[in-house]
Amino acid sequence: MQNKREIHADRIVIKIGTSTLIHNNSQPNMHVIERLAYVLSSLKKAGKEVVLVSSGAIGVGMGVLGLKERPFKISKQQAVSSVGQTELIQLYNQALHKNDMVAAQMLLTRDITDYPESHTNVMNTFQELLEIPNAIPIINENDSVTVSEMDHHTKFGDNDQLSAIVANLINADLLIMLSDIDGFYNGNPKKESTVKYDTVHAINEEIIGAAGGHGSKYGTGGMTTKLKAAKLILKHHQQMILADGKEPDIVLNILAGDNVGTLFSETD
Ligand code: ADP
């Protein structure tokens, strides 16, 4: 195992998962939000281009509305998500303000890849936002309007894939995926004794088999959706690192080349 990695990343997409952002009682993890805001701001001030893809809208909404269980009905989930999204952005914004930054919310649908005009518009918005010295784009799927029908699909599926699509679109140097686990293992580490992969070069059958089934109570996709994201990243010859986000300062370690998490990359 190498001690240092060669990481050269100026344009970075960071994705944070629900299980990292939300406590088990549906309350947002303010430590994570505060430190994430600090890290994003520090990177921006250091001249990096950063974009955050944040999950957590439904989880935060459940907390605000006092719901114990995630609603089953899709329309109810969409309503809870819209409550949670507002609250979440407000929390990020307050934390960013302390670092002289502001949040720029972008709620996207798959139209950005399917319709040329939508694609042009979103690319122009990214371009402008990345040039604003104190704006941090925070992205989520636009839950209340996306559909998944026979001839019309505007859902991204999940935020893991959304973050990879965004990284592809803006040609990011690195996608950092912050989860509640410190990397990708050869089986579910919460259930069996497993070994962490340092680097994954290709999403082959062995790797897919290791992803197993589902994630945590609040998270949605487990490793399956993260591997789909990794596949998109590798297809575009980009890099992704999956790491534990409970201390978001880990992003600074990753960018310093510390050997943390699991690197998905064609090369070492
Ligand atoms: P997030 O909310 O960050 O998107 P999830 O809860 O959906 O995260 O997925 C992370 C969980 O996936 C881990 O906590 C772990 O229990 C589970 N998991 C299943 N298989 C693996 C594996 N091979 N390596 C790492 N974690 C795994």
CSV table of C-alpha atoms and ligand atoms in Angstrom, one decimal:
chain,number,residue,atom,x,y,z
A,1,MET,CA,0.0,0.0,0.0
A,2,GLN,CA,1.4,3.4,-1.0
A,3,ASN,CA,1.6,6.1,1.5
A,4,LYS,CA,0.7,9.0,-0.8
A,5,ARG,CA,-1.4,9.3,-4.0
A,6,GLU,CA,-0.8,11.6,-6.9
A,7,ILE,CA,-3.9,13.7,-6.8
A,8,HIS,CA,-4.1,16.8,-9.0
A,9,ALA,CA,-7.6,18.3,-8.7
A,10,ASP,CA,-8.6,21.8,-9.4
A,11,ARG,CA,-12.2,21.2,-10.3
A,12,ILE,CA,-13.8,19.0,-7.7
A,13,VAL,CA,-17.3,17.6,-7.1
A,14,ILE,CA,-18.1,16.5,-3.6
A,15,LYS,CA,-21.2,14.3,-2.9
A,16,ILE,CA,-22.4,13.9,0.6
A,17,GLY,CA,-24.8,11.1,1.5
A,18,THR,CA,-27.9,11.2,3.7
A,19,SER,CA,-26.4,8.7,6.3
A,20,THR,CA,-23.5,11.2,6.9
A,21,LEU,CA,-25.7,14.3,7.0
A,22,ILE,CA,-28.5,13.1,9.2
A,23,HIS,CA,-28.5,11.6,12.7
A,24,ASN,CA,-30.7,8.6,13.4
A,25,ASN,CA,-33.3,10.9,14.9
A,26,SER,CA,-33.7,12.7,11.6
A,27,GLN,CA,-31.8,15.8,12.9
A,28,PRO,CA,-29.2,17.3,10.6
A,29,ASN,CA,-25.6,16.7,11.8
A,30,MET,CA,-24.5,20.3,12.3
A,31,HIS,CA,-20.9,19.3,12.8
A,32,VAL,CA,-20.8,17.8,9.4
A,33,ILE,CA,-22.6,20.8,7.8
A,34,GLU,CA,-20.3,23.3,9.5
A,35,ARG,CA,-17.1,21.6,8.7
A,36,LEU,CA,-18.2,20.9,5.1
A,37,ALA,CA,-19.0,24.6,4.7
A,38,TYR,CA,-15.5,25.4,6.0
A,39,VAL,CA,-13.8,22.9,3.7
A,40,LEU,CA,-15.7,24.1,0.6
A,41,SER,CA,-15.0,27.7,1.4
A,42,SER,CA,-11.3,27.1,2.1
A,43,LEU,CA,-10.9,25.3,-1.2
A,44,LYS,CA,-12.7,28.1,-3.1
A,45,LYS,CA,-10.5,30.7,-1.4
A,46,ALA,CA,-7.5,28.6,-2.5
A,47,GLY,CA,-8.6,29.0,-6.1
A,48,LYS,CA,-10.2,25.6,-6.6
A,49,GLU,CA,-13.6,25.1,-8.3
A,50,VAL,CA,-15.9,23.2,-6.0
A,51,VAL,CA,-19.5,21.9,-6.4
A,52,LEU,CA,-21.5,20.1,-3.7
A,53,VAL,CA,-24.1,17.5,-4.5
A,54,SER,CA,-26.1,17.0,-1.3
A,55,SER,CA,-28.6,14.4,-0.4
A,56,GLY,CA,-30.6,14.6,2.8
A,57,ALA,CA,-33.7,16.6,1.8
A,58,ILE,CA,-36.2,13.9,2.7
A,59,GLY,CA,-34.3,13.0,5.9
A,60,VAL,CA,-34.2,16.7,7.0
A,61,GLY,CA,-37.8,17.1,6.0
A,62,MET,CA,-38.8,14.1,8.1
A,63,GLY,CA,-37.1,15.8,11.1
A,64,VAL,CA,-38.8,19.2,10.4
A,65,LEU,CA,-42.2,17.5,10.1
A,66,GLY,CA,-41.7,15.1,13.0
A,67,LEU,CA,-42.1,12.0,10.9
A,68,LYS,CA,-40.7,8.8,12.3
A,69,GLU,CA,-40.8,6.7,9.1
A,70,ARG,CA,-39.9,7.7,5.5
A,71,PRO,CA,-43.3,8.0,3.7
A,72,PHE,CA,-44.1,5.3,1.3
A,73,LYS,CA,-46.1,7.3,-1.2
A,74,ILE,CA,-44.0,9.1,-3.8
A,75,SER,CA,-46.1,12.3,-3.7
A,76,LYS,CA,-45.6,12.4,0.1
A,77,GLN,CA,-41.9,11.9,-0.3
A,78,GLN,CA,-41.8,14.8,-2.8
A,79,ALA,CA,-43.6,17.0,-0.4
A,80,VAL,CA,-41.3,16.1,2.5
A,81,SER,CA,-38.3,16.6,0.3
A,82,SER,CA,-39.4,20.1,-0.6
A,83,VAL,CA,-39.7,21.0,3.1
A,84,GLY,CA,-36.3,19.4,3.8
A,85,GLN,CA,-34.6,21.0,0.8
A,86,THR,CA,-35.4,24.5,2.0
A,87,GLU,CA,-34.2,23.8,5.5
A,88,LEU,CA,-31.1,22.1,4.3
A,89,ILE,CA,-30.0,24.9,2.0
A,90,GLN,CA,-30.7,27.4,4.8
A,91,LEU,CA,-28.4,25.4,7.1
A,92,TYR,CA,-25.7,25.3,4.5
A,93,ASN,CA,-26.1,29.0,3.8
A,94,GLN,CA,-25.8,30.0,7.4
A,95,ALA,CA,-22.6,27.9,7.7
A,96,LEU,CA,-21.2,29.3,4.4
A,97,HIS,CA,-21.9,32.8,5.5
A,98,LYS,CA,-19.6,32.3,8.5
A,99,ASN,CA,-16.9,31.7,5.9
A,100,ASP,CA,-17.9,34.7,3.6
A,101,MET,CA,-19.5,32.4,1.1
A,102,VAL,CA,-23.0,31.9,-0.2
A,103,ALA,CA,-24.9,28.9,-1.4
A,104,ALA,CA,-26.1,28.7,-5.0
A,105,GLN,CA,-28.9,26.1,-5.2
A,106,MET,CA,-29.4,24.1,-8.4
A,107,LEU,CA,-32.2,21.6,-8.6
A,108,LEU,CA,-31.7,19.5,-11.7
A,109,THR,CA,-33.5,16.9,-13.8
A,110,ARG,CA,-32.2,14.6,-16.5
A,111,ASP,CA,-33.3,17.1,-19.0
A,112,ILE,CA,-29.8,18.6,-18.6
A,113,THR,CA,-28.4,15.7,-20.5
A,114,ASP,CA,-31.3,14.9,-22.8
A,115,TYR,CA,-32.4,18.3,-24.1
A,116,PRO,CA,-29.8,20.4,-25.9
A,117,GLU,CA,-31.3,23.7,-24.6
A,118,SER,CA,-31.4,22.5,-21.0
A,119,HIS,CA,-27.9,21.2,-21.4
A,120,THR,CA,-26.7,24.6,-22.7
A,121,ASN,CA,-28.5,26.5,-19.9
A,122,VAL,CA,-27.1,24.3,-17.1
A,123,MET,CA,-23.6,24.5,-18.6
A,124,ASN,CA,-23.8,28.3,-18.8
A,125,THR,CA,-25.0,28.5,-15.2
A,126,PHE,CA,-22.1,26.3,-14.0
A,127,GLN,CA,-19.7,28.4,-16.0
A,128,GLU,CA,-20.9,31.6,-14.4
A,129,LEU,CA,-21.2,30.2,-10.9
A,130,LEU,CA,-17.7,28.7,-10.9
A,131,GLU,CA,-16.4,32.1,-11.8
A,132,ILE,CA,-18.1,33.8,-8.8
A,133,PRO,CA,-15.5,33.9,-6.1
A,134,ASN,CA,-17.8,33.5,-3.2
A,135,ALA,CA,-20.6,31.1,-4.5
A,136,ILE,CA,-20.7,27.4,-3.8
A,137,PRO,CA,-23.1,25.5,-6.1
A,138,ILE,CA,-25.2,23.0,-4.1
A,139,ILE,CA,-27.0,20.5,-6.2
A,140,ASN,CA,-29.9,18.1,-5.7
A,141,GLU,CA,-32.4,16.4,-8.0
A,142,ASN,CA,-35.6,18.4,-8.4
A,143,ASP,CA,-37.7,15.7,-6.7
A,144,SER,CA,-41.1,17.4,-7.1
A,145,VAL,CA,-41.0,17.4,-10.9
A,146,THR,CA,-38.9,14.5,-12.0
A,147,VAL,CA,-40.8,11.5,-13.6
A,148,SER,CA,-39.9,8.0,-14.6
A,149,GLU,CA,-42.4,7.0,-17.4
A,150,MET,CA,-42.3,4.7,-20.4
A,151,ASP,CA,-41.1,7.4,-22.9
A,152,HIS,CA,-40.0,10.1,-20.5
A,153,HIS,CA,-37.3,9.8,-17.8
A,154,THR,CA,-36.2,12.9,-16.0
A,155,LYS,CA,-35.0,11.2,-12.8
A,156,PHE,CA,-31.3,10.7,-12.2
A,157,GLY,CA,-32.1,7.7,-10.1
A,158,ASP,CA,-30.1,8.7,-7.1
A,159,ASN,CA,-27.6,11.3,-6.1
A,160,ASP,CA,-24.6,9.0,-6.5
A,161,GLN,CA,-25.3,8.9,-10.2
A,162,LEU,CA,-26.3,12.6,-10.3
A,163,SER,CA,-22.9,13.5,-8.8
A,164,ALA,CA,-21.1,11.4,-11.5
A,165,ILE,CA,-23.2,13.0,-14.2
A,166,VAL,CA,-22.3,16.5,-12.9
A,167,ALA,CA,-18.6,15.5,-12.7
A,168,ASN,CA,-18.8,14.3,-16.3
A,169,LEU,CA,-20.6,17.4,-17.5
A,170,ILE,CA,-18.2,19.9,-15.9
A,171,ASN,CA,-15.2,17.7,-16.6
A,172,ALA,CA,-14.2,17.6,-13.0
A,173,ASP,CA,-10.8,16.3,-12.0
A,174,LEU,CA,-12.2,14.4,-9.1
A,175,LEU,CA,-15.4,13.3,-7.6
A,176,ILE,CA,-15.2,12.8,-3.8
A,177,MET,CA,-18.0,10.7,-2.4
A,178,LEU,CA,-18.5,11.1,1.3
A,179,SER,CA,-20.4,8.3,2.9
A,180,ASP,CA,-20.7,6.7,6.4
A,181,ILE,CA,-18.1,4.1,5.5
A,182,ASP,CA,-14.3,4.6,5.0
A,183,GLY,CA,-14.1,3.0,1.6
A,184,PHE,CA,-15.2,0.1,-0.6
A,185,TYR,CA,-14.9,-3.4,0.9
A,186,ASN,CA,-15.0,-6.8,-0.6
A,187,GLY,CA,-18.3,-7.4,1.2
A,188,ASN,CA,-20.6,-5.5,3.5
A,189,PRO,CA,-18.3,-4.5,6.4
A,190,LYS,CA,-21.2,-4.0,8.8
A,191,LYS,CA,-22.2,-7.7,8.4
A,192,GLU,CA,-19.0,-9.7,7.8
A,193,SER,CA,-15.3,-9.5,8.2
A,194,THR,CA,-14.0,-7.8,5.1
A,195,VAL,CA,-11.0,-6.0,3.6
A,196,LYS,CA,-11.0,-2.5,2.2
A,197,TYR,CA,-9.9,-1.9,-1.4
A,198,ASP,CA,-7.2,0.8,-1.7
A,199,THR,CA,-7.8,1.3,-5.4
A,200,VAL,CA,-10.3,-0.1,-7.9
A,201,HIS,CA,-9.4,0.1,-11.5
A,202,ALA,CA,-12.5,-1.4,-13.2
A,203,ILE,CA,-16.1,-2.3,-12.2
A,204,ASN,CA,-15.9,-6.0,-12.9
A,205,GLU,CA,-17.9,-8.9,-11.6
A,206,GLU,CA,-15.8,-9.3,-8.4
A,207,ILE,CA,-16.4,-5.7,-7.5
A,208,ILE,CA,-20.1,-5.7,-8.3
A,209,GLY,CA,-20.5,-8.9,-6.2
A,210,ALA,CA,-18.9,-7.1,-3.3
A,211,ALA,CA,-21.4,-4.3,-3.3
A,212,GLY,CA,-24.2,-6.6,-2.1
A,213,GLY,CA,-27.6,-5.1,-1.4
A,214,HIS,CA,-28.8,-2.1,0.3
A,215,GLY,CA,-27.4,0.7,2.4
A,216,SER,CA,-28.5,2.2,5.7
A,217,LYS,CA,-31.9,3.3,7.0
A,218,TYR,CA,-31.5,6.8,5.7
A,219,GLY,CA,-29.2,6.2,2.8
A,220,THR,CA,-30.8,4.8,-0.3
A,221,GLY,CA,-28.4,3.1,-2.7
A,222,GLY,CA,-25.7,1.4,-0.6
A,223,MET,CA,-22.7,0.5,-2.7
A,224,THR,CA,-24.6,-0.5,-5.9
A,225,THR,CA,-25.4,3.1,-6.8
A,226,LYS,CA,-21.9,4.2,-5.9
A,227,LEU,CA,-20.4,1.6,-8.3
A,228,LYS,CA,-22.7,2.8,-11.1
A,229,ALA,CA,-21.4,6.3,-10.4
A,230,ALA,CA,-17.8,5.0,-10.4
A,231,LYS,CA,-18.5,3.3,-13.7
A,232,LEU,CA,-19.6,6.6,-15.3
A,233,ILE,CA,-16.5,8.3,-13.9
A,234,LEU,CA,-14.1,5.6,-15.2
A,235,LYS,CA,-15.8,5.7,-18.6
A,236,HIS,CA,-14.9,9.4,-18.8
A,237,HIS,CA,-11.3,8.7,-17.6
A,238,GLN,CA,-12.0,10.6,-14.4
A,239,GLN,CA,-11.3,9.7,-10.8
A,240,MET,CA,-13.5,9.1,-7.8
A,241,ILE,CA,-12.6,8.7,-4.1
A,242,LEU,CA,-15.1,7.1,-1.7
A,243,ALA,CA,-14.4,8.1,1.9
A,244,ASP,CA,-15.9,8.5,5.3
A,245,GLY,CA,-17.5,12.0,5.6
A,246,LYS,CA,-18.1,12.2,9.3
A,247,GLU,CA,-15.1,14.5,9.5
A,248,PRO,CA,-15.4,16.5,6.2
A,249,ASP,CA,-11.8,17.8,6.7
A,250,ILE,CA,-10.9,14.4,5.2
A,251,VAL,CA,-11.4,16.2,1.8
A,252,LEU,CA,-8.3,18.2,2.6
A,253,ASN,CA,-6.4,15.0,3.3
A,254,ILE,CA,-7.6,13.5,0.1
A,255,LEU,CA,-6.4,16.5,-1.9
A,256,ALA,CA,-3.1,16.4,-0.1
A,257,GLY,CA,-2.7,12.8,-1.5
A,258,ASP,CA,-3.2,10.9,1.8
A,259,ASN,CA,-4.1,7.3,1.2
A,260,VAL,CA,-7.6,7.4,2.7
A,261,GLY,CA,-10.8,5.9,1.3
A,262,THR,CA,-10.9,3.9,-1.9
A,263,LEU,CA,-9.7,5.4,-5.2
A,264,PHE,CA,-11.6,4.5,-8.3
A,265,SER,CA,-9.2,5.2,-11.2
A,266,GLU,CA,-7.9,3.6,-14.3
A,267,THR,CA,-4.4,4.3,-13.0
A,268,ASP,CA,-2.8,4.2,-9.5
B,1,ADP,P1,-24.9,7.2,1.6
B,1,ADP,O1,-26.1,7.6,2.5
B,1,ADP,O2,-23.6,7.8,1.9
B,1,ADP,O3,-25.3,7.3,0.1
B,1,ADP,P2,-25.5,4.4,2.0
B,1,ADP,O4,-26.1,4.2,3.3
B,1,ADP,O5,-26.5,4.3,0.8
B,1,ADP,O6,-24.7,5.7,1.9
B,1,ADP,O7,-24.4,3.3,1.7
B,1,ADP,C1,-23.3,3.1,2.5
B,1,ADP,C2,-23.4,1.7,3.2
B,1,ADP,O8,-23.3,0.7,2.2
B,1,ADP,C3,-22.4,1.4,4.2
B,1,ADP,O9,-22.7,2.0,5.5
B,1,ADP,C4,-22.4,-0.2,4.3
B,1,ADP,O10,-23.2,-0.6,5.3
B,1,ADP,C5,-23.0,-0.6,2.9
B,1,ADP,N1,-22.2,-1.5,2.1
B,1,ADP,C6,-22.7,-2.6,1.5
B,1,ADP,N2,-21.7,-3.2,0.8
B,1,ADP,C7,-20.5,-2.5,1.0
B,1,ADP,C8,-19.2,-2.6,0.6
B,1,ADP,N3,-18.8,-3.6,-0.2
B,1,ADP,N4,-18.3,-1.7,1.0
B,1,ADP,C9,-18.6,-0.7,1.8
B,1,ADP,N5,-19.9,-0.5,2.3
B,1,ADP,C10,-20.9,-1.4,1.9
